[in-house]
Short mmCIF file of C-alpha atoms and ligand atoms in Angstrom, two decimals:
data_model
loop_
_atom_site.label_atom_id
_atom_site.label_comp_id
_atom_site.label_asym_id
_atom_site.label_seq_id
_atom_site.Cartn_x
_atom_site.Cartn_y
_atom_site.Cartn_z
CA UNK A 134 7.17 -41.46 -89.11
CA UNK A 135 4.39 -39.59 -87.34
CA UNK A 136 1.50 -41.65 -86.09
CA UNK A 137 -1.43 -39.27 -86.61
CA UNK A 138 -2.18 -39.68 -90.28
CA UNK A 139 -4.85 -38.81 -92.84
CA UNK A 140 -5.56 -40.44 -96.18
CA UNK A 141 -7.20 -37.99 -98.56
CA UNK A 142 -8.57 -38.62 -102.04
CA UNK A 143 -11.69 -38.93 -104.17
CA UNK A 144 -14.30 -41.64 -103.67
CA UNK A 145 -12.93 -44.98 -104.81
CA UNK A 146 -9.29 -43.84 -104.65
CA UNK A 147 -8.50 -46.77 -102.36
CA UNK A 148 -8.38 -44.86 -99.06
CA UNK A 149 -10.17 -47.59 -97.11
CA UNK A 150 -8.17 -50.40 -98.73
CA UNK A 151 -4.83 -48.73 -97.97
CA UNK A 152 -5.91 -47.49 -94.53
CA UNK A 153 -6.69 -51.05 -93.37
CA UNK A 154 -3.24 -52.28 -94.47
CA UNK A 155 -1.34 -49.27 -93.11
CA UNK A 156 -3.14 -49.21 -89.77
CA UNK A 157 -2.33 -52.89 -89.22
CA UNK A 158 1.31 -52.35 -90.21
CA UNK A 159 1.65 -49.32 -87.95
CA UNK A 160 -0.42 -50.65 -85.04
CA UNK A 161 -2.74 -47.64 -84.96
CA UNK A 162 -6.55 -47.64 -85.27
CA UNK A 163 -8.18 -47.04 -88.65
CA UNK A 164 -10.83 -44.35 -88.12
CA UNK A 165 -13.17 -44.38 -91.12
CA UNK A 166 -16.14 -42.06 -90.84
CA UNK A 167 -17.82 -43.81 -93.79
CA UNK A 168 -17.54 -47.19 -91.99
CA UNK A 169 -18.79 -45.65 -88.73
CA UNK A 170 -21.82 -44.12 -90.44
CA UNK A 171 -22.63 -47.32 -92.39
CA UNK A 172 -22.43 -49.30 -89.12
CA UNK A 173 -24.87 -46.82 -87.55
CA UNK A 174 -27.26 -47.22 -90.50
CA UNK A 175 -27.01 -51.03 -90.34
CA UNK A 176 -27.67 -50.98 -86.58
CA UNK A 177 -30.73 -48.75 -87.05
CA UNK A 178 -29.35 -46.32 -84.44
CA UNK A 179 -30.58 -42.70 -84.14
CA UNK A 180 -27.35 -41.55 -85.83
CA UNK A 181 -27.98 -43.98 -88.69
CA UNK A 182 -31.52 -42.65 -89.09
CA UNK A 183 -30.19 -39.10 -89.40
CA UNK A 184 -27.56 -39.85 -92.06
CA UNK A 185 -28.94 -42.58 -94.33
CA UNK A 186 -30.73 -40.35 -96.86
CA UNK A 187 -27.80 -37.94 -97.09
CA UNK A 188 -25.33 -40.77 -97.72
CA UNK A 189 -27.56 -42.47 -100.30
CA UNK A 190 -27.72 -39.18 -102.24
CA UNK A 191 -23.92 -38.79 -102.19
CA UNK A 192 -24.09 -35.57 -100.15
CA UNK A 193 -22.12 -34.79 -97.01
CA UNK A 194 -23.39 -35.20 -93.46
CA UNK A 195 -23.31 -31.89 -91.56
CA UNK A 196 -19.99 -30.68 -90.19
CA UNK A 197 -21.34 -30.33 -86.65
CA UNK A 198 -22.51 -33.93 -86.52
CA UNK A 199 -19.31 -35.31 -88.05
CA UNK A 200 -17.07 -33.27 -85.75
CA UNK A 201 -18.97 -34.61 -82.73
CA UNK A 202 -18.68 -38.22 -83.97
CA UNK A 203 -14.93 -37.92 -84.62
CA UNK A 204 -14.12 -36.04 -81.40
CA UNK A 205 -15.86 -38.82 -79.50
CA UNK A 206 -13.93 -41.52 -81.41
CA UNK A 207 -10.53 -39.84 -81.00
CA UNK A 208 -11.09 -39.44 -77.25
CA UNK A 209 -11.09 -43.24 -76.85
CA UNK A 210 -8.03 -44.90 -75.31
CA UNK A 211 -6.84 -46.71 -78.45
CA UNK A 212 -6.40 -43.41 -80.28
CA UNK A 213 -3.97 -42.17 -77.64
CA UNK A 214 -0.95 -43.56 -79.52
CA UNK A 215 -2.06 -42.38 -82.95
CA UNK A 216 -4.68 -43.00 -85.63
CA UNK A 217 -5.19 -43.21 -89.34
CA UNK A 218 -8.07 -41.01 -90.45
CA UNK A 219 -10.00 -42.02 -93.60
CA UNK A 220 -12.90 -39.81 -94.74
CA UNK A 221 -12.44 -37.05 -92.14
CA UNK A 222 -11.81 -34.17 -92.46
CA UNK A 223 -13.47 -33.64 -95.84
CA UNK A 224 -14.42 -29.95 -95.55
CA UNK A 225 -12.44 -26.91 -94.41
CA UNK A 226 -14.55 -26.45 -91.25
CA UNK A 227 -13.85 -30.10 -90.36
CA UNK A 228 -10.11 -29.57 -90.90
CA UNK A 229 -10.17 -26.45 -88.74
CA UNK A 230 -12.05 -28.31 -86.01
CA UNK A 231 -9.30 -30.91 -85.75
CA UNK A 232 -7.23 -29.57 -82.92
CA UNK A 233 -3.96 -27.84 -83.87
CA UNK A 234 -1.25 -30.43 -84.25
CA UNK A 235 -3.72 -33.29 -84.51
CA UNK A 236 -2.05 -34.57 -87.69
CA UNK A 237 1.56 -35.41 -88.53
CA UNK A 238 1.15 -36.21 -92.23
CA UNK A 239 -1.45 -36.36 -95.00
CA UNK A 240 -1.28 -38.67 -98.02
CA UNK A 241 -3.35 -37.75 -101.08
CA UNK A 242 -4.20 -40.80 -103.23
CA UNK A 243 -4.88 -39.65 -106.78
CA UNK A 244 -7.12 -41.53 -109.23
CA UNK A 245 -8.97 -40.18 -112.28
CA UNK A 246 -12.77 -40.03 -112.51
CA UNK A 247 -13.25 -42.86 -115.02
CA UNK A 248 -11.16 -45.25 -112.89
CA UNK A 249 -13.31 -44.25 -109.87
CA UNK A 250 -16.57 -44.89 -111.72
CA UNK A 251 -15.30 -48.27 -113.01
CA UNK A 252 -14.13 -49.39 -109.55
CA UNK A 253 -17.30 -48.33 -107.75
CA UNK A 254 -19.68 -49.85 -110.31
CA UNK A 255 -17.76 -53.14 -109.93
CA UNK A 256 -18.11 -52.82 -106.15
CA UNK A 257 -21.86 -52.16 -106.57
CA UNK A 258 -22.19 -55.54 -108.27
CA UNK A 259 -20.13 -57.33 -105.63
CA UNK A 260 -21.25 -55.59 -102.42
CA UNK A 261 -24.38 -53.59 -103.27
CA UNK A 262 -23.31 -50.39 -101.45
CA UNK A 263 -26.32 -48.10 -101.87
CA UNK A 264 -24.26 -45.03 -102.87
CA UNK A 265 -22.38 -46.85 -105.65
CA UNK A 266 -24.85 -46.19 -108.50
CA UNK A 267 -23.32 -44.27 -111.43
CA UNK A 268 -25.46 -41.17 -110.78
CA UNK A 269 -24.54 -41.03 -107.09
CA UNK A 270 -20.85 -41.79 -107.75
CA UNK A 271 -20.72 -38.82 -110.17
CA UNK A 272 -22.40 -36.63 -107.53
CA UNK A 273 -19.86 -37.83 -104.92
CA UNK A 274 -17.08 -36.78 -107.31
CA UNK A 275 -18.64 -33.30 -107.67
CA UNK A 276 -18.98 -32.97 -103.90
CA UNK A 277 -15.35 -34.06 -103.55
CA UNK A 278 -14.19 -31.35 -105.96
CA UNK A 279 -16.35 -28.65 -104.35
CA UNK A 280 -15.87 -29.40 -100.67
CA UNK A 281 -12.90 -31.71 -100.13
CA UNK A 282 -10.36 -30.74 -102.78
CA UNK A 283 -9.68 -27.37 -101.06
CA UNK A 284 -8.04 -29.43 -98.32
CA UNK A 285 -5.23 -30.31 -100.74
CA UNK A 286 -4.04 -26.68 -100.78
CA UNK A 287 -4.79 -26.36 -97.05
CA UNK A 288 -2.38 -29.20 -96.15
CA UNK A 289 0.10 -28.28 -98.91
CA UNK A 290 0.45 -24.82 -97.37
CA UNK A 291 1.24 -26.46 -94.04
CA UNK A 292 3.93 -28.64 -95.65
CA UNK A 293 2.12 -31.82 -94.62
CA UNK A 294 0.93 -33.28 -97.94
CA UNK A 295 2.46 -36.14 -99.92
CA UNK A 296 0.87 -37.18 -103.24
CA UNK A 297 0.64 -40.80 -104.34
CA UNK A 298 -0.50 -42.28 -107.67
CA UNK A 299 -3.46 -44.55 -106.83
CA UNK A 300 -3.40 -46.47 -110.12
CA UNK A 301 -1.78 -49.90 -109.99
CA UNK A 302 -2.03 -52.97 -107.79
CA UNK A 303 -3.01 -52.58 -104.13
CA UNK A 304 0.53 -53.66 -103.16
CA UNK A 305 2.13 -51.09 -105.46
CA UNK A 306 -0.03 -48.29 -104.05
CA UNK A 307 0.74 -49.48 -100.50
CA UNK A 308 4.48 -49.32 -101.21
CA UNK A 309 4.05 -45.76 -102.53
CA UNK A 310 2.11 -44.74 -99.40
CA UNK A 311 4.80 -46.21 -97.14
CA UNK A 312 7.52 -44.36 -99.08
CA UNK A 313 5.50 -41.13 -98.94
CA UNK A 314 5.10 -41.45 -95.17
CA UNK A 315 8.77 -42.22 -94.67
CA UNK A 316 9.93 -39.30 -96.82
P1 LIG B 564 -16.83 -42.88 -97.41
O1 LIG B 564 -17.10 -44.27 -97.02
O2 LIG B 564 -15.69 -42.15 -96.80
O3 LIG B 564 -16.81 -42.85 -99.00
P2 LIG B 564 -15.80 -42.33 -100.10
O4 LIG B 564 -14.84 -41.26 -99.70
O5 LIG B 564 -16.68 -42.04 -101.25
O6 LIG B 564 -14.85 -43.52 -100.24
P3 LIG B 564 -15.07 -44.99 -100.76
O7 LIG B 564 -15.24 -45.87 -99.56
O8 LIG B 564 -16.05 -45.14 -101.85
O9 LIG B 564 -13.65 -45.19 -101.46
P4 LIG B 564 -12.19 -45.34 -100.88
O10 LIG B 564 -11.31 -44.25 -101.36
O11 LIG B 564 -12.19 -45.65 -99.40
O12 LIG B 564 -11.76 -46.62 -101.69
P5 LIG B 564 -11.87 -48.16 -101.30
O13 LIG B 564 -10.62 -48.61 -100.64
O14 LIG B 564 -13.16 -48.40 -100.62
O15 LIG B 564 -18.12 -41.96 -97.14
C1 LIG B 564 -19.41 -42.36 -97.55
C2 LIG B 564 -20.41 -41.28 -97.26
O16 LIG B 564 -20.46 -41.03 -95.83
C3 LIG B 564 -20.11 -39.89 -97.85
O17 LIG B 564 -20.56 -39.79 -99.19
C4 LIG B 564 -20.88 -38.97 -96.89
O18 LIG B 564 -22.26 -39.01 -97.16
C5 LIG B 564 -20.65 -39.64 -95.55
N1 LIG B 564 -19.44 -39.14 -94.88
C6 LIG B 564 -18.35 -39.87 -94.51
N2 LIG B 564 -17.44 -39.10 -93.92
C7 LIG B 564 -17.96 -37.84 -93.90
C8 LIG B 564 -17.48 -36.61 -93.42
N3 LIG B 564 -16.28 -36.50 -92.85
N4 LIG B 564 -18.27 -35.52 -93.59
C9 LIG B 564 -19.49 -35.61 -94.15
N5 LIG B 564 -20.01 -36.76 -94.63
C10 LIG B 564 -19.25 -37.88 -94.49
O19 LIG B 564 -11.86 -48.80 -102.77
C11 LIG B 564 -12.95 -48.63 -103.65
C12 LIG B 564 -13.05 -49.86 -104.56
O20 LIG B 564 -11.86 -49.94 -105.35
C13 LIG B 564 -13.11 -51.18 -103.76
O21 LIG B 564 -13.95 -52.08 -104.43
C14 LIG B 564 -11.66 -51.67 -103.76
O22 LIG B 564 -11.56 -53.06 -103.68
C15 LIG B 564 -11.15 -51.16 -105.11
N6 LIG B 564 -9.73 -50.83 -105.10
C16 LIG B 564 -9.00 -50.32 -104.07
N7 LIG B 564 -7.71 -50.16 -104.45
C17 LIG B 564 -7.63 -50.54 -105.75
C18 LIG B 564 -6.57 -50.61 -106.71
N8 LIG B 564 -5.32 -50.21 -106.40
N9 LIG B 564 -6.85 -51.03 -107.95
C19 LIG B 564 -8.12 -51.44 -108.30
N10 LIG B 564 -9.17 -51.43 -107.44
C20 LIG B 564 -8.92 -50.97 -106.17
#
C-alpha cells in the first residue's frame, strides 16, 4: 500500500473522520487543510484573518495561498514517510501543483446531497461550525461540483482512483477504505 494518500469527496462525506482513523492505523500524518485553516482562524493569525470570510461563505480560499500552506506542511519532517491528504487538492490547479508522483492512491468517498445536509446540520447543533448552515452547506456542495469534482476524472485517467460508498457506519466505511487501498 502506498503511503501518500488523498481522500476525496463532497463536504460531509466523512473524509476527516476516516482520515483520522486511517492515518493512525498507517502511522502517517493526517494533513487536513480545513483543520489547518480553522486553527488559523481560532488563533487569530494573519492567515486566519485572510480566510475566515471566504470559509464562512462556503467558497474556496485562493489556489496560491493553499498551495503555499500545503507545500510548507509537506516539507516538514513527519511528512517524509508519507501523508494522508484531506481537503487538498480540491481544484485542478491545486492538483497540478502537487509535484509529479506526490500521490500513490486516491479514495473517493461518495455520499448523496441529502445525507450531507442531514449530517452537517446535526454537526451544526453539536459543534456550531460556522459553515454548517443549510444555505452554506448547499453552496459548498455547488462549489464541490464545479471545482472539485473534475478531480475525479483527473485521477481516474491516471489509474489512481478507488471509489467507496460513504453510507453506513464509520467502521463499515473504514473497512471499505482499507480494502480500496489494499486493492
Ligand atoms: P473542509 O474542512 O475540508 O470542509 P469539507 O470538505 O466541506 O469537509 P467537512 O469537514 O465538512 O466534511 P468531511 O468530508 O471531512 O466529513 P467529516 O468526517 O467531518 O474545508 C472547509 C473550508 O476550508 C472550505 O469550504 C474552504 O473554504 C476552505 N478550504 C479547505 N481546503 C481548501 C483548499 N484546498 N482550497 C481552498 N479552500 C479550502 O464528517 C461530517 C459529519 O458527518 C461529522 O459530524 C461526522 O461525525 C459525521 N459522519 C462521518 N462519517 C459518518 C458516517 N459514516 N455516518 C454518519 N455520519 C458520519
